[in-house]
Amino acid sequence: MSLVDRFRLTVPLLQAPMAGVATPLLAAAVCEAGALGAIAVGATDAAGARAMIDELRDRTARPFNVNLFVHPAPHGDAARAAAWLERLAPLFAAQGAVPPATLRAPYRGLAEDPDMAALLLDRAPPVVSFHFGLPDAALVTALRARGVYLIATVTSPAEADAAAAAGMDAVVAQGIEAGGHRGTFDPAAPDAALGTIALTRLLVRAARLPVIAAGGIMDGAGIAAALDLGAVAAQLGTAFIACPESAADAGYRAALAGPGATRTAMTALISGRPARALGNRFTALAATLADLTPPDYPIAYDAGKALHAAARARGEHGYGAHWAGQGAPLARALPAGALVATLRDEWRRARG
Ligand SMILES: Cc1cc2nc3c(=O)[nH]c(=O)nc-3n(C[C@H](O)[C@H](O)[C@H](O)COP(=O)(O)O)c2cc1C
């Protein structure tokens, strides 16, 4: 049975899991409107994830997706962290603040967090998706035994092969246009930076798993185009940031409607892993910090979040982690249910 039929979707649309942005309220509104809503629990712990999953279940009886980060444990290199903080110090000073004395990872990956794995098995959400890598075989087997549908983000045919071998049910083909963190399994490996069209076609032709296209898709015409390419559905993230149900703050919303939306940039400076963000003061640092390697993800994010907090306290929003894809200027500030209905109408018109 296709993903769309299995989850009774009235439009082939997945709302992207977005850590820090996609609330249970947003996901529930998307589910109730006939698409697959999602929450991302990668940046919280098992207790936080439990609260989000339970709130979402209270808000909707329809199927939803819970998303995890599967990144390796960061290597805590004190010298690298110190060098990084030293270079950021003038930026903190300009905001009347001092950098933190040390940096720590603000959250753990799934592989390091047995409580999170236990929670997933206990709550058994209808869909679980993985970003940055694949879970271990024991967890895959256990989740499948609980009837959970498994999805992995991939950015290359090799990662898609690994996802198929690991027992995933479908892959999200994340093109270079996509907002947020690039799901590449090994960020140190060469990256062909495939766009959504080429990656989707490569994976559809290989025909191993159903393909969900993601990256730069903002409207029903884009969803129809993804299906024309052979995808079973499209996953949209940036399109949902401006929804009132999202957790985006006022600075993020203003930036999404501003000039930075026309020049998104892929940078590892904010978190330690490549991610696409609205052009702002942080992405502009690429020119001056290029000679340094940021601390491992997510340790670098500790510094990025501290700089943003210091600046925001003074009304400066230019250091926010304003993740967004290349289609950002097409974002619409509609309630999530109305956005899904609009996307469905547009998709139906576009497919003729
Ligand atoms: C604000 C934001 C946060 C994101 N956080 C996550 C996340 O926590 N987990 C995940 O798998 N993908 C995350 N992504 C990536 C999306 O899953 C998806 O690949 C991307 O949004 C598709 O591109 P688009 O933003 O152009 O629609 C995020 C994207 C954005 C824009």
Coordinates of C-alpha atoms and ligand atoms in Angstrom, one line a residue:
M1 CA 0.0 0.0 0.0
S2 CA 1.3 3.5 -0.9
L3 CA 2.3 5.9 1.9
V4 CA -0.6 8.2 0.8
D5 CA -3.2 5.4 1.1
R6 CA -1.7 3.9 4.3
F7 CA -1.9 7.2 6.2
R8 CA -5.1 8.3 4.5
L9 CA -3.6 11.5 3.1
T10 CA -5.8 13.7 0.9
V11 CA -2.8 15.4 -0.6
P12 CA 0.6 13.8 -1.1
L13 CA 2.2 16.1 1.4
L14 CA 4.4 15.7 4.4
Q15 CA 5.1 18.7 6.6
A16 CA 8.8 18.6 7.4
P17 CA 9.8 17.8 11.0
M18 CA 11.6 21.0 12.1
A19 CA 13.3 21.0 15.4
G20 CA 12.6 24.3 17.3
V21 CA 9.9 25.3 14.7
A22 CA 7.3 22.5 14.3
T23 CA 5.1 22.4 17.4
P24 CA 2.5 19.7 18.2
L25 CA -0.1 22.4 17.5
L26 CA 1.3 22.9 13.9
A27 CA 1.6 19.1 13.3
A28 CA -1.9 18.4 14.5
A29 CA -3.4 21.2 12.3
V30 CA -1.5 19.6 9.3
C31 CA -2.8 16.1 10.1
E32 CA -6.4 17.3 10.6
A33 CA -6.2 19.0 7.2
G34 CA -5.3 15.7 5.5
A35 CA -1.5 15.8 5.2
L36 CA 1.2 14.1 7.4
G37 CA 2.2 16.4 10.2
A38 CA 5.5 16.0 12.0
I39 CA 7.4 17.0 15.2
A40 CA 11.1 16.8 15.5
V41 CA 12.5 15.7 18.9
G42 CA 16.2 15.7 18.0
A43 CA 17.0 18.8 20.0
T44 CA 15.2 17.7 23.2
D45 CA 15.5 14.7 25.6
A46 CA 13.2 11.8 26.2
A47 CA 11.0 13.7 28.7
G48 CA 10.6 16.6 26.2
A49 CA 9.9 14.2 23.4
R50 CA 7.3 12.4 25.5
A51 CA 5.5 15.7 26.2
M52 CA 5.5 16.6 22.6
I53 CA 4.2 13.2 21.4
D54 CA 1.5 13.1 24.0
E55 CA 0.3 16.6 23.2
L56 CA 0.2 15.7 19.5
R57 CA -1.8 12.6 20.3
D58 CA -4.2 14.6 22.4
R59 CA -4.7 17.0 19.5
T60 CA -5.3 14.6 16.7
A61 CA -6.2 10.9 16.2
R62 CA -4.7 11.0 12.7
P63 CA -1.2 9.5 11.8
F64 CA 1.9 11.7 12.4
N65 CA 5.7 11.5 12.1
V66 CA 8.3 11.8 14.9
N67 CA 11.8 12.8 13.8
L68 CA 15.1 12.0 15.4
F69 CA 18.7 13.1 14.8
V70 CA 21.2 10.2 14.3
H71 CA 24.5 11.9 14.4
P72 CA 27.7 10.6 16.0
A73 CA 28.8 11.8 19.4
P74 CA 30.8 15.0 19.0
H75 CA 34.5 15.0 19.7
G76 CA 34.9 17.5 22.4
D77 CA 38.1 19.3 21.3
A78 CA 38.9 22.0 24.0
A79 CA 41.5 23.7 21.9
R80 CA 39.2 24.0 18.9
A81 CA 36.4 25.3 21.1
A82 CA 38.7 27.9 22.7
A83 CA 39.9 29.1 19.3
W84 CA 36.3 29.4 18.1
L85 CA 35.2 31.3 21.1
E86 CA 38.2 33.6 20.8
R87 CA 37.2 34.5 17.3
L88 CA 33.6 35.0 18.3
A89 CA 34.5 37.2 21.3
P90 CA 34.4 40.5 19.5
L91 CA 30.9 39.7 18.2
F92 CA 29.8 39.0 21.7
A93 CA 31.5 42.2 22.9
A94 CA 29.6 44.2 20.3
Q95 CA 26.4 42.9 21.9
G96 CA 27.6 43.9 25.4
A97 CA 28.2 40.2 26.3
V98 CA 31.1 37.8 26.9
P99 CA 31.2 34.4 25.3
P100 CA 30.6 31.3 27.4
A101 CA 33.7 30.0 29.1
T102 CA 33.3 26.5 27.6
L103 CA 31.0 24.8 25.1
R104 CA 28.9 21.7 25.5
A105 CA 26.6 19.7 23.2
P106 CA 23.1 21.1 23.8
Y107 CA 21.6 17.7 22.9
R108 CA 22.5 14.0 22.3
G109 CA 22.0 11.9 19.2
L110 CA 19.7 8.9 19.2
A111 CA 22.6 6.4 19.3
E112 CA 23.7 8.0 22.7
D113 CA 20.3 8.1 24.2
P114 CA 18.7 4.8 25.3
D115 CA 15.9 6.6 27.0
M116 CA 14.8 8.1 23.7
A117 CA 14.9 4.7 21.9
A118 CA 12.8 3.2 24.8
L119 CA 10.3 6.1 24.5
L120 CA 9.9 5.6 20.8
L121 CA 9.2 1.9 21.3
D122 CA 6.7 2.7 24.1
R123 CA 4.8 5.4 22.2
A124 CA 5.2 3.7 18.8
P125 CA 4.2 6.7 16.6
P126 CA 2.7 5.8 13.2
V127 CA 5.8 7.2 11.5
V128 CA 9.4 7.7 12.7
S129 CA 12.0 9.5 10.5
F130 CA 15.7 9.8 10.9
H131 CA 18.1 12.7 9.9
F132 CA 21.9 12.6 9.6
G133 CA 22.1 8.8 9.5
L134 CA 20.4 5.5 10.3
P135 CA 19.5 3.9 13.5
D136 CA 21.0 0.6 14.6
A137 CA 19.5 -2.7 13.4
A138 CA 18.0 -3.7 16.8
L139 CA 16.0 -0.5 17.0
V140 CA 14.8 -0.9 13.3
T141 CA 13.7 -4.4 14.0
A142 CA 11.9 -3.4 17.2
L143 CA 10.2 -0.4 15.7
R144 CA 9.0 -2.4 12.7
A145 CA 7.7 -5.1 15.1
R146 CA 5.6 -2.3 16.6
G147 CA 4.2 -1.5 13.2
V148 CA 6.1 1.8 12.8
Y149 CA 6.7 3.1 9.3
L150 CA 10.3 4.2 9.0
I151 CA 11.7 7.0 6.8
A152 CA 15.3 8.3 6.4
T153 CA 16.5 11.5 4.9
V154 CA 19.2 10.9 2.2
T155 CA 21.2 13.3 0.0
S156 CA 22.8 10.8 -2.4
P157 CA 22.1 7.5 -4.1
A158 CA 24.7 5.8 -1.8
E159 CA 22.8 7.0 1.3
A160 CA 19.6 5.7 -0.2
D161 CA 21.2 2.3 -0.8
A162 CA 22.2 2.2 2.9
A163 CA 18.7 3.2 3.9
A164 CA 17.2 0.4 1.9
A165 CA 19.7 -2.1 3.4
A166 CA 18.9 -0.9 6.9
G167 CA 15.2 -1.7 6.5
M168 CA 13.7 1.8 5.9
D169 CA 10.2 2.0 4.3
A170 CA 10.8 5.2 2.3
V171 CA 13.4 7.9 1.9
V172 CA 13.2 11.7 1.9
A173 CA 15.3 12.8 -1.1
Q174 CA 16.7 16.1 0.3
G175 CA 18.1 18.3 -2.4
I176 CA 20.7 21.1 -1.9
E177 CA 17.9 23.7 -2.1
A178 CA 16.4 22.5 1.2
G179 CA 16.1 24.6 4.3
G180 CA 17.7 23.5 7.6
H181 CA 20.4 20.9 8.2
R182 CA 21.6 18.9 5.3
G183 CA 20.9 15.3 6.2
T184 CA 24.3 14.0 4.8
F185 CA 25.4 11.0 6.9
D186 CA 29.1 12.0 6.9
P187 CA 29.5 15.8 6.6
A188 CA 33.3 15.3 6.1
A189 CA 32.9 13.3 3.0
P190 CA 32.7 14.9 -0.5
D191 CA 29.2 16.2 -1.2
A192 CA 27.9 16.2 -4.8
A193 CA 25.3 18.7 -3.6
L194 CA 22.6 17.2 -5.8
G195 CA 19.5 19.3 -6.4
T196 CA 16.0 18.0 -5.7
I197 CA 15.2 17.1 -9.3
A198 CA 18.3 15.2 -10.0
L199 CA 18.4 13.3 -6.7
T200 CA 14.7 12.4 -7.0
R201 CA 15.1 11.1 -10.5
L202 CA 18.3 9.1 -9.5
L203 CA 16.5 7.5 -6.6
V204 CA 13.2 6.8 -8.5
R205 CA 15.2 5.2 -11.3
A206 CA 17.0 2.9 -8.8
A207 CA 13.5 2.0 -7.6
R208 CA 14.6 0.6 -4.2
L209 CA 12.3 2.5 -1.9
P210 CA 9.4 5.0 -2.3
V211 CA 10.9 8.6 -2.7
I212 CA 9.6 11.7 -0.9
A213 CA 11.0 14.8 -2.6
A214 CA 12.2 17.7 -0.4
G215 CA 14.0 21.0 -1.0
G216 CA 12.6 24.2 -2.5
I217 CA 9.0 23.0 -2.9
M218 CA 6.7 25.7 -1.8
D219 CA 3.3 25.3 -3.5
G220 CA 1.0 22.9 -5.3
A221 CA 2.8 23.2 -8.6
G222 CA 6.0 22.0 -6.8
I223 CA 4.2 19.1 -5.3
A224 CA 2.8 18.1 -8.7
A225 CA 6.3 18.4 -10.2
A226 CA 7.7 16.1 -7.6
L227 CA 5.1 13.5 -8.4
D228 CA 5.8 13.9 -12.1
L229 CA 9.4 13.0 -11.3
G230 CA 8.2 9.8 -9.7
A231 CA 8.1 10.8 -6.1
V232 CA 5.2 9.4 -4.0
A233 CA 4.9 12.7 -2.0
A234 CA 6.7 16.0 -1.3
Q235 CA 8.0 17.1 2.1
L236 CA 7.8 20.9 2.7
G237 CA 9.5 22.7 5.5
T238 CA 10.1 26.3 4.8
A239 CA 6.5 26.6 3.5
F240 CA 5.3 26.1 7.1
I241 CA 7.6 28.4 9.1
A242 CA 5.3 31.4 8.7
C243 CA 2.2 29.5 9.9
P244 CA 1.0 31.1 13.2
E245 CA 1.2 27.6 14.9
S246 CA 5.0 27.4 14.3
A247 CA 7.4 28.3 17.1
A248 CA 9.3 30.8 14.9
D249 CA 9.8 34.0 16.8
A250 CA 9.1 37.5 15.5
G251 CA 12.6 38.1 14.3
Y252 CA 12.6 34.9 12.3
R253 CA 9.2 35.7 10.8
A254 CA 10.4 39.2 9.9
A255 CA 13.6 37.8 8.4
L256 CA 11.6 35.3 6.3
A257 CA 9.6 38.2 4.8
G258 CA 12.8 40.3 4.3
P259 CA 15.7 40.5 1.9
G260 CA 17.6 37.6 3.5
A261 CA 15.0 35.3 2.0
T262 CA 16.3 35.9 -1.5
R263 CA 19.9 34.9 -0.5
T264 CA 19.8 31.8 1.6
A265 CA 23.2 30.3 2.4
M266 CA 24.6 26.9 3.3
T267 CA 26.8 27.3 6.4
A268 CA 28.3 25.1 9.1
L269 CA 29.2 28.2 11.2
I270 CA 26.0 28.2 13.2
S271 CA 25.8 24.6 14.4
G272 CA 28.9 22.8 13.2
R273 CA 27.0 21.0 10.3
P274 CA 26.0 22.4 6.9
A275 CA 22.6 23.9 7.1
R276 CA 20.7 26.4 4.8
A277 CA 19.6 29.6 6.5
L278 CA 18.3 33.0 5.5
G279 CA 21.1 35.4 4.7
N280 CA 21.9 37.3 7.9
R281 CA 24.8 38.5 10.0
F282 CA 25.7 35.0 10.9
T283 CA 25.9 33.6 7.4
A284 CA 27.9 36.8 6.4
L285 CA 30.6 35.6 8.8
A286 CA 31.6 32.9 6.2
A287 CA 34.1 35.3 4.7
T288 CA 35.9 36.0 8.0
L289 CA 35.7 32.6 9.7
A290 CA 36.6 30.4 6.7
D291 CA 40.1 29.6 8.0
L292 CA 38.7 28.0 11.2
T293 CA 36.8 24.7 11.6
P294 CA 33.9 25.1 14.0
P295 CA 33.6 22.7 16.9
D296 CA 31.8 19.4 16.0
Y297 CA 28.0 19.5 15.7
P298 CA 26.2 20.2 17.9
I299 CA 28.9 21.8 20.2
A300 CA 29.3 24.8 17.8
Y301 CA 25.5 25.4 18.2
D302 CA 26.1 26.1 21.9
A303 CA 28.1 29.2 20.8
G304 CA 25.7 30.1 18.0
K305 CA 22.7 30.0 20.4
A306 CA 24.6 32.1 23.0
L307 CA 25.5 34.7 20.5
H308 CA 21.9 34.9 19.2
A309 CA 20.6 35.2 22.8
A310 CA 23.0 38.0 23.6
A311 CA 22.1 39.9 20.4
R312 CA 18.4 39.3 20.7
A313 CA 18.4 40.7 24.2
R314 CA 19.4 44.0 22.5
G315 CA 16.8 43.7 19.7
E316 CA 19.3 42.4 17.1
H317 CA 17.9 39.3 15.4
G318 CA 20.7 39.0 12.8
Y319 CA 22.4 36.1 14.6
G320 CA 19.4 33.8 14.7
A321 CA 19.5 30.2 13.2
H322 CA 16.9 31.2 10.7
W323 CA 16.9 28.0 8.7
A324 CA 15.1 28.2 5.3
G325 CA 15.3 26.8 1.8
Q326 CA 15.8 28.5 -1.5
G327 CA 12.1 28.9 -2.0
A328 CA 11.8 31.1 1.1
P329 CA 10.3 34.2 -0.7
L330 CA 7.3 32.0 -1.6
A331 CA 6.4 31.3 2.1
R332 CA 2.9 32.2 3.0
A333 CA 1.8 33.3 6.5
L334 CA -1.4 31.2 6.5
P335 CA -2.8 29.0 9.4
A336 CA -1.5 25.5 8.8
G337 CA -4.9 24.0 8.0
A338 CA -5.6 26.7 5.4
L339 CA -2.1 26.3 3.9
V340 CA -2.6 22.5 3.5
A341 CA -6.0 23.2 1.9
T342 CA -4.4 25.7 -0.4
L343 CA -1.6 23.3 -1.3
R344 CA -4.2 20.6 -2.1
D345 CA -6.2 22.9 -4.3
E346 CA -3.1 24.1 -6.2
W347 CA -1.8 20.5 -6.6
R348 CA -5.1 19.3 -8.0
R349 CA -5.2 22.2 -10.4
A350 CA -1.6 21.7 -11.4
R351 CA -1.9 17.9 -12.1
G352 CA -5.0 18.7 -14.3
Ligands
LIG1 C1 13.4 25.4 10.2 C2 13.8 24.0 9.7 C3 14.2 23.1 10.6 C4 14.4 21.8 10.2 N1 14.7 20.8 11.1 C5 14.7 19.5 10.7 C6 14.7 18.5 11.7 O1 14.7 18.7 12.9 N2 14.8 17.2 11.2 C7 14.7 16.9 9.9 O2 14.7 15.7 9.5 N3 14.8 17.9 8.9 C8 14.7 19.2 9.3 N4 14.7 20.1 8.4 C9 14.8 19.8 7.0 C10 13.5 19.4 6.4 O3 13.2 18.0 6.8 C11 13.4 19.3 4.9 O4 14.5 18.6 4.3 C12 13.5 20.7 4.3 O5 12.6 21.6 5.0 C13 13.0 20.7 2.8 O6 13.3 21.9 2.2 P1 12.4 23.2 2.2 O7 12.6 23.8 3.5 O8 12.9 24.0 1.1 O9 10.9 22.8 2.1 C14 14.4 21.5 8.8 C15 14.1 22.5 7.9 C16 13.8 23.7 8.3 C17 13.4 24.8 7.3

